[in-house]
Short mmCIF file of C-alpha atoms in Angstrom, two decimals:
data_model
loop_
_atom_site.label_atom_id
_atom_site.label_comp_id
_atom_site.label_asym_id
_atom_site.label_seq_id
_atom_site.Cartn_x
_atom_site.Cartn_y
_atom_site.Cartn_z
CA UNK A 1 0.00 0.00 0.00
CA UNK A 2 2.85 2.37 1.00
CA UNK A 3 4.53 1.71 -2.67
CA UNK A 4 1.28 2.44 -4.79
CA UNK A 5 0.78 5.84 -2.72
CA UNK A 6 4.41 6.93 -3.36
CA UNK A 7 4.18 5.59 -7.21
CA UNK A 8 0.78 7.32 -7.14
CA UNK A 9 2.43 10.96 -5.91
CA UNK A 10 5.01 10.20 -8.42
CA UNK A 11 2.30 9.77 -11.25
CA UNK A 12 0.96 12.93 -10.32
CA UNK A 13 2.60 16.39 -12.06
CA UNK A 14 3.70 18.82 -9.25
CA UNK A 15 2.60 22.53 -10.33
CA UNK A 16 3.49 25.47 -8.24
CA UNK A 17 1.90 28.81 -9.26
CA UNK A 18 3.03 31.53 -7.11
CA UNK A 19 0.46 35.04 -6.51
CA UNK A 20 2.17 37.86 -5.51
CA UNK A 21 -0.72 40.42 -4.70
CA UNK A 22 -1.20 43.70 -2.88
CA UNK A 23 -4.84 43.50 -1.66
CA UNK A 24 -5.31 47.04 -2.57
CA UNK A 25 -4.74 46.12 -6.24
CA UNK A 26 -8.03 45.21 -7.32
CA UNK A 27 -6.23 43.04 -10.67
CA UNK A 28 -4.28 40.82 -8.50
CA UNK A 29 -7.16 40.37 -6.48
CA UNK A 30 -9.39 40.07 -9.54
CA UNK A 31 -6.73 37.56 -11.02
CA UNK A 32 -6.60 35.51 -8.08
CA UNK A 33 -10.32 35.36 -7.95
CA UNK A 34 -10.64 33.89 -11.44
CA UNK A 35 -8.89 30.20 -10.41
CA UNK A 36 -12.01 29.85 -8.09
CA UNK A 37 -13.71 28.26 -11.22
CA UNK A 38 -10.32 26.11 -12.10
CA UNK A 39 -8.45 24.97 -9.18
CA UNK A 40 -10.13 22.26 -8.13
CA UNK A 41 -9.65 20.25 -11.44
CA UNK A 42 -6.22 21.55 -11.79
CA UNK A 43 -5.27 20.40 -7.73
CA UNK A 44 -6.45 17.24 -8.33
CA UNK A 45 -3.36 17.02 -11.13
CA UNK A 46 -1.30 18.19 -8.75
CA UNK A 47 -1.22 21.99 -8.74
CA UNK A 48 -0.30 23.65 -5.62
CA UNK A 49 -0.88 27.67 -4.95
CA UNK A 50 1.21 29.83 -3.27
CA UNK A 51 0.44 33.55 -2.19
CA UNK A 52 2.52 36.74 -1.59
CA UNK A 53 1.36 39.84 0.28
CA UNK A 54 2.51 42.84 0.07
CA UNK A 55 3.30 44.53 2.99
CA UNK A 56 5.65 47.54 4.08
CA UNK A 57 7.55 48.31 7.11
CA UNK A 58 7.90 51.67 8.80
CA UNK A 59 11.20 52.70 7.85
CA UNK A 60 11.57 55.40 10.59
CA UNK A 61 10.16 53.39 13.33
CA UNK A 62 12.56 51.82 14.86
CA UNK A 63 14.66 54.84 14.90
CA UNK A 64 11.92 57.09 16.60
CA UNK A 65 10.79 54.92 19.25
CA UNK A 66 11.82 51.15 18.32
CA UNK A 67 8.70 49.49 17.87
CA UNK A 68 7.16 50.84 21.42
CA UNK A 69 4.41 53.30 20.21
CA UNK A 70 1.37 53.01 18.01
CA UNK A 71 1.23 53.61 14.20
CA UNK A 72 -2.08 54.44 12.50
CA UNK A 73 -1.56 52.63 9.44
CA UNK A 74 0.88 49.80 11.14
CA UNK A 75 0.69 46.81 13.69
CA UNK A 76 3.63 45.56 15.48
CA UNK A 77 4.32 49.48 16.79
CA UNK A 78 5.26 49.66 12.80
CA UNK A 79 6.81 46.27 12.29
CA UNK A 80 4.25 45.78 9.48
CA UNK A 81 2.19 48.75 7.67
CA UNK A 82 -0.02 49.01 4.56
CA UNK A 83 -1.84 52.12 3.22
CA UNK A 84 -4.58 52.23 1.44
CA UNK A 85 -7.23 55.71 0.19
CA UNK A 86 -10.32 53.57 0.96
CA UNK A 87 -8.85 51.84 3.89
CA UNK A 88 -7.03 52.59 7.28
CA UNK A 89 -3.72 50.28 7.15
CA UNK A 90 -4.58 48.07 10.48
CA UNK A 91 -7.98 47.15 8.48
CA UNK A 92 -6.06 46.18 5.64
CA UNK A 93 -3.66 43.87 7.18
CA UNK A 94 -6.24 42.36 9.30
CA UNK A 95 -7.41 41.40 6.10
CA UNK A 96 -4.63 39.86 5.13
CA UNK A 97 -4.85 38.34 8.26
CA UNK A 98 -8.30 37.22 7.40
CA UNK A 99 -7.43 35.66 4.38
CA UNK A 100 -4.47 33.74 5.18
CA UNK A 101 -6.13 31.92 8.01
CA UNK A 102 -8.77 31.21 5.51
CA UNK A 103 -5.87 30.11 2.95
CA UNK A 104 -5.06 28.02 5.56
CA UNK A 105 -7.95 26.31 6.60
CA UNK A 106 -9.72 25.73 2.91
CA UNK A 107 -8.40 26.87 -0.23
CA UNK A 108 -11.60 26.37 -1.93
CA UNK A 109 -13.22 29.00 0.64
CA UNK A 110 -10.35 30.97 0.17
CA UNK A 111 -11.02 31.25 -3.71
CA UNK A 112 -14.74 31.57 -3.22
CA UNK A 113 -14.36 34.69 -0.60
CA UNK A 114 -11.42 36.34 -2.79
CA UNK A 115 -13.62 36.14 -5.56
CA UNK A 116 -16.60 37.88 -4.16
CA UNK A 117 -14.22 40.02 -1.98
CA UNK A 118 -12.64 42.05 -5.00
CA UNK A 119 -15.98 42.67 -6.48
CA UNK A 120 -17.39 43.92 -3.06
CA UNK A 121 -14.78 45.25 -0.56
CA UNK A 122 -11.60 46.37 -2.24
CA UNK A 123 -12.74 49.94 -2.67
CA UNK A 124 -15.22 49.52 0.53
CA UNK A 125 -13.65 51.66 3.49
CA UNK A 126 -15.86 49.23 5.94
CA UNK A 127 -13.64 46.83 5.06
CA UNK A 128 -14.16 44.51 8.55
CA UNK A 129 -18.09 44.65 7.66
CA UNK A 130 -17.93 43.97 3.92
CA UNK A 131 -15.80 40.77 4.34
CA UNK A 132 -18.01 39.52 7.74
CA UNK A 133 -20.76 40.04 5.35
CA UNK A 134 -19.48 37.93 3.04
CA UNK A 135 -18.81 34.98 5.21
CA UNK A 136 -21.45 34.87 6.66
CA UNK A 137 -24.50 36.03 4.48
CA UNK A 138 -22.90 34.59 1.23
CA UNK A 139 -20.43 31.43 1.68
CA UNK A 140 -22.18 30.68 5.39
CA UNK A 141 -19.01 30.30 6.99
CA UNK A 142 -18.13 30.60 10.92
CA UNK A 143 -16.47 33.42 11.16
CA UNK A 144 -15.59 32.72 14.85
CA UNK A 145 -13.20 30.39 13.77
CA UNK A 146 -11.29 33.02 11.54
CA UNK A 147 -11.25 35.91 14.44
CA UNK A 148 -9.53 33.52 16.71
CA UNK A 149 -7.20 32.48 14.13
CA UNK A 150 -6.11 36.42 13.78
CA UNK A 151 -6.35 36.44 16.97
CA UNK A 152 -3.91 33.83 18.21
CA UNK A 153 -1.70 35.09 15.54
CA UNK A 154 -0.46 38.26 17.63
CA UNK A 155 2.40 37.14 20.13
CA UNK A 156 1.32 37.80 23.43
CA UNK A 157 -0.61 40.53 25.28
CA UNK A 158 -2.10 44.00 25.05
CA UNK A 159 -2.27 46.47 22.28
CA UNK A 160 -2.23 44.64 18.95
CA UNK A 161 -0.93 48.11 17.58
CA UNK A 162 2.19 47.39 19.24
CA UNK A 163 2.54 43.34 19.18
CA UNK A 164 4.07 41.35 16.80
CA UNK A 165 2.31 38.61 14.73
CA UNK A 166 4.03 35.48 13.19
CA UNK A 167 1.50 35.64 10.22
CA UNK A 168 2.83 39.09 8.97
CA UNK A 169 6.22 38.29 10.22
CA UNK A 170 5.79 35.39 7.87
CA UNK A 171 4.92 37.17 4.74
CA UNK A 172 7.28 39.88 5.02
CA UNK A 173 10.21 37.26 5.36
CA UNK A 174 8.97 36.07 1.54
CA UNK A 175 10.07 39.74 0.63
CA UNK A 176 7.55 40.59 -1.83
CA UNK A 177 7.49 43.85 -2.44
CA UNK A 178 5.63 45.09 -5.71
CA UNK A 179 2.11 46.82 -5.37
CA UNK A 180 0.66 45.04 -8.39
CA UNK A 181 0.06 41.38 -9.44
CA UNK A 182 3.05 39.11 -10.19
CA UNK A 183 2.47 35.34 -11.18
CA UNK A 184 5.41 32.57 -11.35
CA UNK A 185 5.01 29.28 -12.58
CA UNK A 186 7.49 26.48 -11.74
CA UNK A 187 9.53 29.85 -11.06
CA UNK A 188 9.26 31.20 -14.44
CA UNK A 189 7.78 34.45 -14.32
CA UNK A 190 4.25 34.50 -16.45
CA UNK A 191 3.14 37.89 -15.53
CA UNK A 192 2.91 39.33 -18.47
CA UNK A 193 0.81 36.71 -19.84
CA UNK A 194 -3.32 36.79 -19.71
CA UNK A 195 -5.47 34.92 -17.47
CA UNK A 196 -6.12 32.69 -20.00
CA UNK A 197 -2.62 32.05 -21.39
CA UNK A 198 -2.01 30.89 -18.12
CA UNK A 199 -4.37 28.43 -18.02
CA UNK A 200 -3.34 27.20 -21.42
CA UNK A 201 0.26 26.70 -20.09
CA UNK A 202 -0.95 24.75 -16.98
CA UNK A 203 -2.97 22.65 -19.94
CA UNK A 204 0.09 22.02 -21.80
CA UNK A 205 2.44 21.10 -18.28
CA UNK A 206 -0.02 18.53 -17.80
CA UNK A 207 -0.41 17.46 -21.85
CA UNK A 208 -0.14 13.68 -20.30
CA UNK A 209 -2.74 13.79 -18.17
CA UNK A 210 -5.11 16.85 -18.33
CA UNK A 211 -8.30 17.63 -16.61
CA UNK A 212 -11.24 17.88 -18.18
CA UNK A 213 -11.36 21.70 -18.80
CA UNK A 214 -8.22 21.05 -20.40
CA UNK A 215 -9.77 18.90 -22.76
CA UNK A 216 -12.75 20.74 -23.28
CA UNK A 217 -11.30 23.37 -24.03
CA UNK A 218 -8.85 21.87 -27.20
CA UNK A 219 -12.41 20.91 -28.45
CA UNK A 220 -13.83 23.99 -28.08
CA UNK A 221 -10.12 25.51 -29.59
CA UNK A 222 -10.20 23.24 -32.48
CA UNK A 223 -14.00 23.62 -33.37
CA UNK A 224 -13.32 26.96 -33.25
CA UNK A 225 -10.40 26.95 -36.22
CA UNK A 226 -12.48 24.97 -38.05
CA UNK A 227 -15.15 27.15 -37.77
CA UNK A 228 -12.89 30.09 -38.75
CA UNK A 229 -11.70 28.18 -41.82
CA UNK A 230 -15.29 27.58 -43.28
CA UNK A 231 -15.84 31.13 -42.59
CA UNK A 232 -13.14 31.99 -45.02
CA UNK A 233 -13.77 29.73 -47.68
CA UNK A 234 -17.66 31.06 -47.56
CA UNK A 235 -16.24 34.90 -47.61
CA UNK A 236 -14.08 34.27 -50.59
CA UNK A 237 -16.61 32.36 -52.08
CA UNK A 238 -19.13 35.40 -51.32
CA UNK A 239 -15.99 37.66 -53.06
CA UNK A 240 -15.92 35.58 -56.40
CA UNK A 241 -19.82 35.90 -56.64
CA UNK A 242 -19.47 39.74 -56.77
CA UNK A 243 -16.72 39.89 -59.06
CA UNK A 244 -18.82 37.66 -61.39
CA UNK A 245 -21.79 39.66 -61.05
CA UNK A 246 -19.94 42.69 -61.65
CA UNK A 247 -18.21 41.89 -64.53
CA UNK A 248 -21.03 40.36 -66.21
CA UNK A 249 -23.19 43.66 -65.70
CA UNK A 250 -20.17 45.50 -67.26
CA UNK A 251 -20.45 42.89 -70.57
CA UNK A 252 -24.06 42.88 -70.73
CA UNK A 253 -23.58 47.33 -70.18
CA UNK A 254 -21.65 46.46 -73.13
CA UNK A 255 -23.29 44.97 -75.91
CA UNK A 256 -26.61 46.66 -74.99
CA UNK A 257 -24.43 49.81 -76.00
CA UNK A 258 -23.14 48.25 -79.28
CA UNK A 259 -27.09 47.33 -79.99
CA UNK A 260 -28.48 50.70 -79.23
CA UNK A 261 -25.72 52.34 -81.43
CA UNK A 262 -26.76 50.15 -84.49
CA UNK A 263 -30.14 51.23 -83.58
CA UNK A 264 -29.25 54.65 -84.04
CA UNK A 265 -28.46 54.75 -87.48
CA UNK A 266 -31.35 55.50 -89.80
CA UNK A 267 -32.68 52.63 -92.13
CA UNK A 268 -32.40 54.92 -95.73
CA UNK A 269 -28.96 55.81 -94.96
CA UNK A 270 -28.30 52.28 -94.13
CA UNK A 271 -29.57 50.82 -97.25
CA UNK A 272 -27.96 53.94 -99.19
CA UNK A 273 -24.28 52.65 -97.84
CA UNK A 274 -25.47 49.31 -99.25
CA UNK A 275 -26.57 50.11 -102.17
CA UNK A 276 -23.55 51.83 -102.91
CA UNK A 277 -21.53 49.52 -102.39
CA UNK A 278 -23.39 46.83 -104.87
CA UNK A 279 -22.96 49.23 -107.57
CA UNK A 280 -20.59 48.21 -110.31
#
């Protein structure tokens, strides 16, 4: 039994697509959002999803009081900040906060709530409302589970404004930096490609064994070419109809001129000409 599993984990592809988002940046959020509808045919093949948050420290901090006073925009006395113009910064990184521990606990949740969360919240100042809404209204999840998860991610006592948190510490250690979506695949950055193209390369990674989408879709791709292709020979043949029509309009325009011209010239002068001619 132990050598099928490990022949079966062999068997599988391994896929790692890396996120990096800033959850102010409605594209990566938007982006993210989108895989709600694939990952669960593409994790079965053996994709795995990593995220990146963007978050900032206070530069000056340390200097000014090390970490021992409050920061508007800033747990950890300033350890870990984000800003945002429809936000206040501790909202936004308890939302990070929020969606990590729901990361952690189910992906698929996680997909569902980013999905509805970047069409709802991400230029919502209520930020702590919108998502609760969400959760509960919408999915119907227990959103007791998630505060105490934020919660018991703040080392020790007191002001949360001044504690530090292992889940922040966490992210910041991955060093991501950038305010607007990046996307790695197998470490080769696909950023610049769409959505879609990124689907199409997870299709192709996993050529031996795709999901079903996967196949769908090269259906769906090839019915489409051959689609296109009858469309062009019906176009051209459309094309060669009107040049025949034309050009037979501009022959029959022809000889109906050559036929009113003869009928132009008067019968005595005609038969003058011929008569003419016949004489000897």
């Amino acid at each position: 039994m132990l050598f099928l599993s490990i022949l079966i984990g062999y068997c599988v592809a391994q896929l790692n697509l890396t996120i990096g988002i800033d959850i102010t940046n409605k594209e990566s959020l938007n982006y993210l959002g989108r895989l709600e509808q694939y990952y669960e045919q593409f994790e079965e093949k053996g994709l795995s999803i990593y995220i990146l948050n963007h978050i900032l420290p206070c530069y000056t901090c340390k200097q000014r009081h090390n970490y021992t006073q409050p920061e508007p925009n800033c747990f950890g006395g300033g350890r870990y900040c984000q800003f945002s113009t429809y936000a206040n910064g501790q909202l936004v990184l308890t939302e990070i906060l929020r969606q990590n521990c729901l990361f952690t606990k189910d992906i698929y949740i996680f997909l569902s709530y980013i999905n509805l969360f970047q069409q709802e919240c991400v230029e919502n100042p209520h930020y702590t409302f919108c998502s609760d809404n969400i959760l509960k209204n919408i999915i119907n999840y227990n959103i007791t589970e998630i505060d105490e998860c934020i919660n018991a991610s703040f080392i020790g006592k007191g002001d949360q404004a001044l504690l530090e948190n292992q889940i922040l510490a966490q992210e910041m250690n991955k060093k991501y930096n950038q305010s607007s979506l990046n996307v790695y695949l197998d470490n080769i950055d696909i950023t610049n490609l769409q959505f879609n193209e990124m689907i199409i390369q997870l299709c192709q990674k996993l050529n031996n064994d795709p999901p079903e989408y996967c196949n769908i879709y090269s259906l769906v791709e090839k019915n489409t070419t051959i689609k296109l292709d009858e469309q062009i020979f019906f176009y051209l043949f459309i094309v060669i109809l009107i040049l025949l029509i034309l050009i037979s309009i501009k022959m029959l325009k022809k000889v109906n001129y050559v036929i009113q011209n003869k009928a132009s010239i008067p019968i005595e002068e005609t038969i003058g000409i011929i008569s003419e001619e016949n004489v000897q």
